[in-house]
PDB file of C-alpha atoms in Angstrom:
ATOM      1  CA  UNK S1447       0.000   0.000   0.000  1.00 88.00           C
ATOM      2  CA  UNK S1448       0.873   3.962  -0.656  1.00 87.00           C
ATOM      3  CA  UNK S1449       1.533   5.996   2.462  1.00 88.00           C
ATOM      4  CA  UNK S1450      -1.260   8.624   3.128  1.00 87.00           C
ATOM      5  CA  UNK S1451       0.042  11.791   2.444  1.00 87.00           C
ATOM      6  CA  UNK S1452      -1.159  14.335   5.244  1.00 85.00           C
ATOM      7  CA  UNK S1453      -2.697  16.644   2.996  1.00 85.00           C
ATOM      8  CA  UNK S1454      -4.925  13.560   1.262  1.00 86.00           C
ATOM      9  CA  UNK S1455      -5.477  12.763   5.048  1.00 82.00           C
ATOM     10  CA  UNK S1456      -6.543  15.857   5.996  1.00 82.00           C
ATOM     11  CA  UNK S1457      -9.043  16.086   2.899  1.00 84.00           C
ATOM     12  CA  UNK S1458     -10.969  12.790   3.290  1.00 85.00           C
ATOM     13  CA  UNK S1459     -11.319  13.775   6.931  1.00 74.00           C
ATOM     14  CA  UNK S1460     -12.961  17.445   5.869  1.00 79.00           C
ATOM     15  CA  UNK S1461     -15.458  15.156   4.866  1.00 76.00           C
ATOM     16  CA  UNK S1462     -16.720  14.576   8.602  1.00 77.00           C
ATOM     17  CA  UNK S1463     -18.352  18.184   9.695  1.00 83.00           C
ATOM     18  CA  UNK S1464     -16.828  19.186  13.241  1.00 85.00           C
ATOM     19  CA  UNK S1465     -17.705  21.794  15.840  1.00 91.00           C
ATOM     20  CA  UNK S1466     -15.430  24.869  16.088  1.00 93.00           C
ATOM     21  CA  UNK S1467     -13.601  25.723  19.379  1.00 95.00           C
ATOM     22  CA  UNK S1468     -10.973  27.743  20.775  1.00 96.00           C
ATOM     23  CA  UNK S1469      -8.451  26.396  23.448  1.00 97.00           C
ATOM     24  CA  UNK S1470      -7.485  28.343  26.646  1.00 97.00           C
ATOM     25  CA  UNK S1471      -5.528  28.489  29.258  1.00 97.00           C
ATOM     26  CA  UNK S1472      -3.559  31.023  31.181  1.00 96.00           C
ATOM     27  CA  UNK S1473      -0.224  31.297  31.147  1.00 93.00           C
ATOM     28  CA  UNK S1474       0.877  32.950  33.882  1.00 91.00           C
ATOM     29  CA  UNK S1475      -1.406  35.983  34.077  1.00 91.00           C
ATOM     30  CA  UNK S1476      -1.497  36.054  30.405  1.00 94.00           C
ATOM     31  CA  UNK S1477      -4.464  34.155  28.438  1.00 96.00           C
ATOM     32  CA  UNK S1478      -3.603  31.786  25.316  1.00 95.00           C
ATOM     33  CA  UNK S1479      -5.407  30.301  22.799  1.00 95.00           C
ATOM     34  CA  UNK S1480      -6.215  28.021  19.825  1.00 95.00           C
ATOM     35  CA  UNK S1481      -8.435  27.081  17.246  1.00 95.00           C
ATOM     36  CA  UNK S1482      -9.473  23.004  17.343  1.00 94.00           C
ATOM     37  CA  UNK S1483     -12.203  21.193  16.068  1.00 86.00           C
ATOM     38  CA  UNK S1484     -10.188  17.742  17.948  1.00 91.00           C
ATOM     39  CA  UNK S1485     -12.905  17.532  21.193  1.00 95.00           C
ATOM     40  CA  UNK S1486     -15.185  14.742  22.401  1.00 93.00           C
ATOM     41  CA  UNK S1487     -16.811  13.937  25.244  1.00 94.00           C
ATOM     42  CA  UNK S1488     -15.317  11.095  26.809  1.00 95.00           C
ATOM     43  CA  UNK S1489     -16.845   9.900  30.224  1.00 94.00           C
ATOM     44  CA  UNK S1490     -20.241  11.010  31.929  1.00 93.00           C
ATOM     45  CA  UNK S1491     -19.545  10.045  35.061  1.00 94.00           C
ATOM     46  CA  UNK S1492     -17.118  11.674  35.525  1.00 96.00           C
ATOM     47  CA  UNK S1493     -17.723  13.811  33.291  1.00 96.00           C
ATOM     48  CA  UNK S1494     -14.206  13.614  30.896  1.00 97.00           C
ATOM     49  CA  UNK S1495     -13.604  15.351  27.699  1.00 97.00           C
ATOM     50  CA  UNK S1496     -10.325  14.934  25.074  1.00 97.00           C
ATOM     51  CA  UNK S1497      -8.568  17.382  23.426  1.00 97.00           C
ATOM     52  CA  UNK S1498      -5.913  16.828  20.798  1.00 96.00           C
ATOM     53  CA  UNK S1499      -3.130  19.652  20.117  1.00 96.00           C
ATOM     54  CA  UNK S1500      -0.420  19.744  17.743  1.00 93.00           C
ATOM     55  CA  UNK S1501       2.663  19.192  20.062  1.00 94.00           C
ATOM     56  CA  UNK S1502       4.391  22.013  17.666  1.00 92.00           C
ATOM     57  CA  UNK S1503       1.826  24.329  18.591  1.00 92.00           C
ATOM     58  CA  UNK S1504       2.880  27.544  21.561  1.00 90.00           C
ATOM     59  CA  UNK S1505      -0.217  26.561  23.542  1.00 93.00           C
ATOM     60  CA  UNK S1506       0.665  22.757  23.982  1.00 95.00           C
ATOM     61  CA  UNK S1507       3.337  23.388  26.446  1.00 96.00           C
ATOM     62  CA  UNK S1508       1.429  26.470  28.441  1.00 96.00           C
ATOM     63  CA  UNK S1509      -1.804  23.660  28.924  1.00 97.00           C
ATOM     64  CA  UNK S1510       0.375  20.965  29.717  1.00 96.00           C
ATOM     65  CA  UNK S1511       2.024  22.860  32.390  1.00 95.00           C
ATOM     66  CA  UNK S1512      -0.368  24.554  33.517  1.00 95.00           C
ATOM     67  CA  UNK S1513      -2.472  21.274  33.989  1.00 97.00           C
ATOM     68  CA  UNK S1514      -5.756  23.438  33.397  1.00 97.00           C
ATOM     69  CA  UNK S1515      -7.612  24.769  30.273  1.00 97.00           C
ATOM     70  CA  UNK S1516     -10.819  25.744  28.873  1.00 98.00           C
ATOM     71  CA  UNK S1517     -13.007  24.735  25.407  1.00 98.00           C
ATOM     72  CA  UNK S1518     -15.217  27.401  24.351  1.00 97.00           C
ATOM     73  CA  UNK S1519     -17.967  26.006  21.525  1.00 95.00           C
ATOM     74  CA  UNK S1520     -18.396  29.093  19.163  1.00 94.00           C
ATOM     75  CA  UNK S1521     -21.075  30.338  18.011  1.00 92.00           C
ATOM     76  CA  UNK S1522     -21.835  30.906  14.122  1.00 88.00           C
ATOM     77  CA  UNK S1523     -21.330  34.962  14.301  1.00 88.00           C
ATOM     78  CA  UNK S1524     -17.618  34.114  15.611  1.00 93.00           C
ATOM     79  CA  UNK S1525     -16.327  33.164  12.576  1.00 93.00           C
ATOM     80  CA  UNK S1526     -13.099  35.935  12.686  1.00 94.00           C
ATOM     81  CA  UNK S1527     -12.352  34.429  15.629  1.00 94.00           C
ATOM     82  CA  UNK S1528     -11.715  30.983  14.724  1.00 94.00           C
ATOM     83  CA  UNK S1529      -9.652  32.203  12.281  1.00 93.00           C
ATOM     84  CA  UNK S1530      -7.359  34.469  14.736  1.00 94.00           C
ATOM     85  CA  UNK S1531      -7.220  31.581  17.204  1.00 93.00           C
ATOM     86  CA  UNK S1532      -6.149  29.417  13.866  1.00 91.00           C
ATOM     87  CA  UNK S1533      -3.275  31.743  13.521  1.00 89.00           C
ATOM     88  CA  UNK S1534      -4.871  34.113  10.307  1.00 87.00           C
ATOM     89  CA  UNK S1535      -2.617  37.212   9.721  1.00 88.00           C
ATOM     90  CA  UNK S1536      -5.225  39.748  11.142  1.00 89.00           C
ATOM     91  CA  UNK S1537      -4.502  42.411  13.690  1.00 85.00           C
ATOM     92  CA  UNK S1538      -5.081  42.084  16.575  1.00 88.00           C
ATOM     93  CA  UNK S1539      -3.038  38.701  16.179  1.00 83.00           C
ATOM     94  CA  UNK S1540      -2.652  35.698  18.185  1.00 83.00           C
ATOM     95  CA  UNK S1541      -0.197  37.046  20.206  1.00 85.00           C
ATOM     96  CA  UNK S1542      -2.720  39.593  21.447  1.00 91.00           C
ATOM     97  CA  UNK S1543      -5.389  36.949  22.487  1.00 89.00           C
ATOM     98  CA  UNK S1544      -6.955  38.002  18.963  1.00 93.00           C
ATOM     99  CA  UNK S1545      -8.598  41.279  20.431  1.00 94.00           C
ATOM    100  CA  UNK S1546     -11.183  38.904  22.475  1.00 95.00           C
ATOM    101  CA  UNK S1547     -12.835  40.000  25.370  1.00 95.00           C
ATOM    102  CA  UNK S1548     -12.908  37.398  27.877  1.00 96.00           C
ATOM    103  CA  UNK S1549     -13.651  37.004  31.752  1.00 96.00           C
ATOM    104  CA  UNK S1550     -12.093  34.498  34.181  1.00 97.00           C
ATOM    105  CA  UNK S1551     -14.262  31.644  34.412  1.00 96.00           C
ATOM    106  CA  UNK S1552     -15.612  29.786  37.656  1.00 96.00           C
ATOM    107  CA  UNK S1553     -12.079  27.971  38.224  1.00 96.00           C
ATOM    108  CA  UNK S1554     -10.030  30.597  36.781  1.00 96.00           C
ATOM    109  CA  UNK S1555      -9.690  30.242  33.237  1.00 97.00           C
ATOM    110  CA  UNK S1556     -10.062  32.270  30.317  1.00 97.00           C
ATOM    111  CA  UNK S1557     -13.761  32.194  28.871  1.00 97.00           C
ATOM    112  CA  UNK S1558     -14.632  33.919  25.573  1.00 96.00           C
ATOM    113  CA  UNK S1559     -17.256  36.006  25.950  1.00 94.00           C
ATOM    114  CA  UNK S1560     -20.246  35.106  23.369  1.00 92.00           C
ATOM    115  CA  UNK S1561     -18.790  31.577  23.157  1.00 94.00           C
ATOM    116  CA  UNK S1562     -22.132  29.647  23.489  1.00 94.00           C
ATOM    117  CA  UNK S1563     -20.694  27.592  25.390  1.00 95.00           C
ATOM    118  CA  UNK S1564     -17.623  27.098  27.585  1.00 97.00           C
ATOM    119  CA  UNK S1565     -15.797  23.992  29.765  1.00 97.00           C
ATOM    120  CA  UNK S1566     -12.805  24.278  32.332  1.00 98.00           C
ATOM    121  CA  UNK S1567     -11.067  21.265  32.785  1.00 98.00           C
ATOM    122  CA  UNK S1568      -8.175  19.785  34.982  1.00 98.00           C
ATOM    123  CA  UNK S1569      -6.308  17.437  33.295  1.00 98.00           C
ATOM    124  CA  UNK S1570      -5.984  13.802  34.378  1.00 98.00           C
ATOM    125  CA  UNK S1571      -4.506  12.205  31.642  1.00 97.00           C
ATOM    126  CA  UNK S1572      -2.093  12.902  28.535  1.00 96.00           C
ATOM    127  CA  UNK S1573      -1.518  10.587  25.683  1.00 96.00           C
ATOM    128  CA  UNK S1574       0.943  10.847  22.914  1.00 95.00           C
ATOM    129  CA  UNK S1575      -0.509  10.425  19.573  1.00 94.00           C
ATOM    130  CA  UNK S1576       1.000  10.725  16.167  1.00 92.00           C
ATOM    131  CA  UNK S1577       2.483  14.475  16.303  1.00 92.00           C
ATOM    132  CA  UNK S1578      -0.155  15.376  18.470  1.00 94.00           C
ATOM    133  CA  UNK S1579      -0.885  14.914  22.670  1.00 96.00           C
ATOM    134  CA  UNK S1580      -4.245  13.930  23.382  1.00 97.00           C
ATOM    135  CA  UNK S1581      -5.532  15.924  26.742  1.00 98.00           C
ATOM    136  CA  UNK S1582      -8.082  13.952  29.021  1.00 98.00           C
ATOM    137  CA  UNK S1583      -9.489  16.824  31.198  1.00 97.00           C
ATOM    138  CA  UNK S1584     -11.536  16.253  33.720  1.00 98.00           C
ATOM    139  CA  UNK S1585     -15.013  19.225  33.623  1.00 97.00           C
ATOM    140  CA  UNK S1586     -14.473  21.339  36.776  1.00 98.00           C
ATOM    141  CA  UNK S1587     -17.018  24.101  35.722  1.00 97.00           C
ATOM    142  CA  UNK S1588     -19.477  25.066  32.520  1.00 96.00           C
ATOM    143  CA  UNK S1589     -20.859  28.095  31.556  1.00 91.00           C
ATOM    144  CA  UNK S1590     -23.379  28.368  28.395  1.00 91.00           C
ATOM    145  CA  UNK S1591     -24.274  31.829  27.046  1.00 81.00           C
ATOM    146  CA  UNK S1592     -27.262  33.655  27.596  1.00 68.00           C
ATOM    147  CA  UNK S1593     -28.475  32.732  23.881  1.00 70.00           C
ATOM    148  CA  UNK S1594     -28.142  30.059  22.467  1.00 64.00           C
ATOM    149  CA  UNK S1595     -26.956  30.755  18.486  1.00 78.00           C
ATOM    150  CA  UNK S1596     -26.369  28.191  16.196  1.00 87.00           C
ATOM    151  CA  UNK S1597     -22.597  26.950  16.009  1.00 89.00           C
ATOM    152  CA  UNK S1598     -20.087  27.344  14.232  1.00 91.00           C
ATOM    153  CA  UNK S1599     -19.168  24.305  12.004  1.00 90.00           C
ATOM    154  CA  UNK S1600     -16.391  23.877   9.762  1.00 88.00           C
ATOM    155  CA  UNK S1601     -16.722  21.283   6.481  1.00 85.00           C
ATOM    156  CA  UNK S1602     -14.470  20.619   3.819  1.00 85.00           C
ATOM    157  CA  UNK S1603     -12.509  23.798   4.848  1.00 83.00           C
ATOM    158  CA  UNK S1604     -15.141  25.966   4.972  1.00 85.00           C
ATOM    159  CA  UNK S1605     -17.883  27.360   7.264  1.00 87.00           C
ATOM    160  CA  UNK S1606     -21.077  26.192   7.170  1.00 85.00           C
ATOM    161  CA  UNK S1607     -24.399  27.110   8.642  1.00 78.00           C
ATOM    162  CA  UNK S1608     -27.540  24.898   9.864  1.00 77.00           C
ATOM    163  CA  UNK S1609     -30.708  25.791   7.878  1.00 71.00           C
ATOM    164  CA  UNK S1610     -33.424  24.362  10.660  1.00 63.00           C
ATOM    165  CA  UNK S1611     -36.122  23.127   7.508  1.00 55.00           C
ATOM    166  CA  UNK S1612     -37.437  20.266   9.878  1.00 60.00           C
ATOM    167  CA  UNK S1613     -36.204  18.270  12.959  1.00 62.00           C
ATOM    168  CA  UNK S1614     -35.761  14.747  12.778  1.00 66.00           C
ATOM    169  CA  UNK S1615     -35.970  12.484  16.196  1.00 68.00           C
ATOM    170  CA  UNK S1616     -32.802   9.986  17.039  1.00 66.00           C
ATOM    171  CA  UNK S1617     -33.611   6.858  16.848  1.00 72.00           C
ATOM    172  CA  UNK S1618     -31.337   4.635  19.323  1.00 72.00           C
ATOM    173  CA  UNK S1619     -30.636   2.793  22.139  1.00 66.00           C
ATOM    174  CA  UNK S1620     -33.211   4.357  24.985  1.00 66.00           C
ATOM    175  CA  UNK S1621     -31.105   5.658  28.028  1.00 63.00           C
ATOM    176  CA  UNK S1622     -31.062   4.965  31.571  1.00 58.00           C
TER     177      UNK S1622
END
């Protein structure tokens, strides 16, 4: 068999239509952050979600030491900012937390405001995977906005919107 080339890779998986989030976590006094669509739930009880970050990235060391960060789910009117967070050349930049106005969270952490959104998470466990380190955090606090928008979703590298036309019930295995 060929080897995958990344960029192949990274096409046939544009097929599956994610969630966009930005990353945070403080270092120091000083807030960070990233774009990722890499986030699943992992555990109810207790409640565990996973991140995955590029171990090449400047936020991968600053969550790993810190042990802490935060998701925030965006919304679909925060489109610029998934693109700041994704490293776009716009000003305010990165390096300037992209211009966002944020507050501390409930534990401390940085949470976008207008995110619809928002989890803080202690991590309990760090994987290595590919060129990447998978972060198990632990959900220490959420916070959802006061509206709930539609989100912001990203499909073969573009933005896309829901268009509610009808609802559909899930059919599956009943709970509980």
């Amino acid at each position: 068999m060929e080897p995958i080339s990344a960029g192949y890779f990274r096409q046939v998986m544009g097929h599956f239509v994610t969630g966009v989030s930005v990353v945070t976590a403080l270092d120091g006094d000083r807030p960070a952050g990233i774009t990722v669509n890499a986030l699943s739930s992992v555990s109810l009880d207790p409640p565990l979600v996973m991140i995955a970050l590029d171990r090449s990235r400047v936020i991968t060391p600053v969550v790993r030491s810190s042990g802490r960060y935060a998701v925030n789910i965006l919304g679909d009117g925060q489109q610029a900012l998934s693109d700041c967070f994704a490293n776009a050349p716009v000003s305010p930049g990165r390096d300037e937390f992209c211009g966002a106005a944020w507050q501390h969270g409930p534990t401390g952490q940085p949470i976008l405001d207008g995110a619809i959104a928002s989890l803080e998470c202690t991590i309990v466990e760090t994987f290595s995977a590919g060129d990447h380190d998978l972060f198990i955090g632990r959900v220490d606090a959420l916070t959802t906005g006061p509206a709930a928008p539609e989100p912001l979703l990203y499909f073969r590298r573009h933005y896309v919107s829901i268009e509610r036309a009808a609802t559909a019930r899930v059919e599956g295995k009943p709970e509980g």
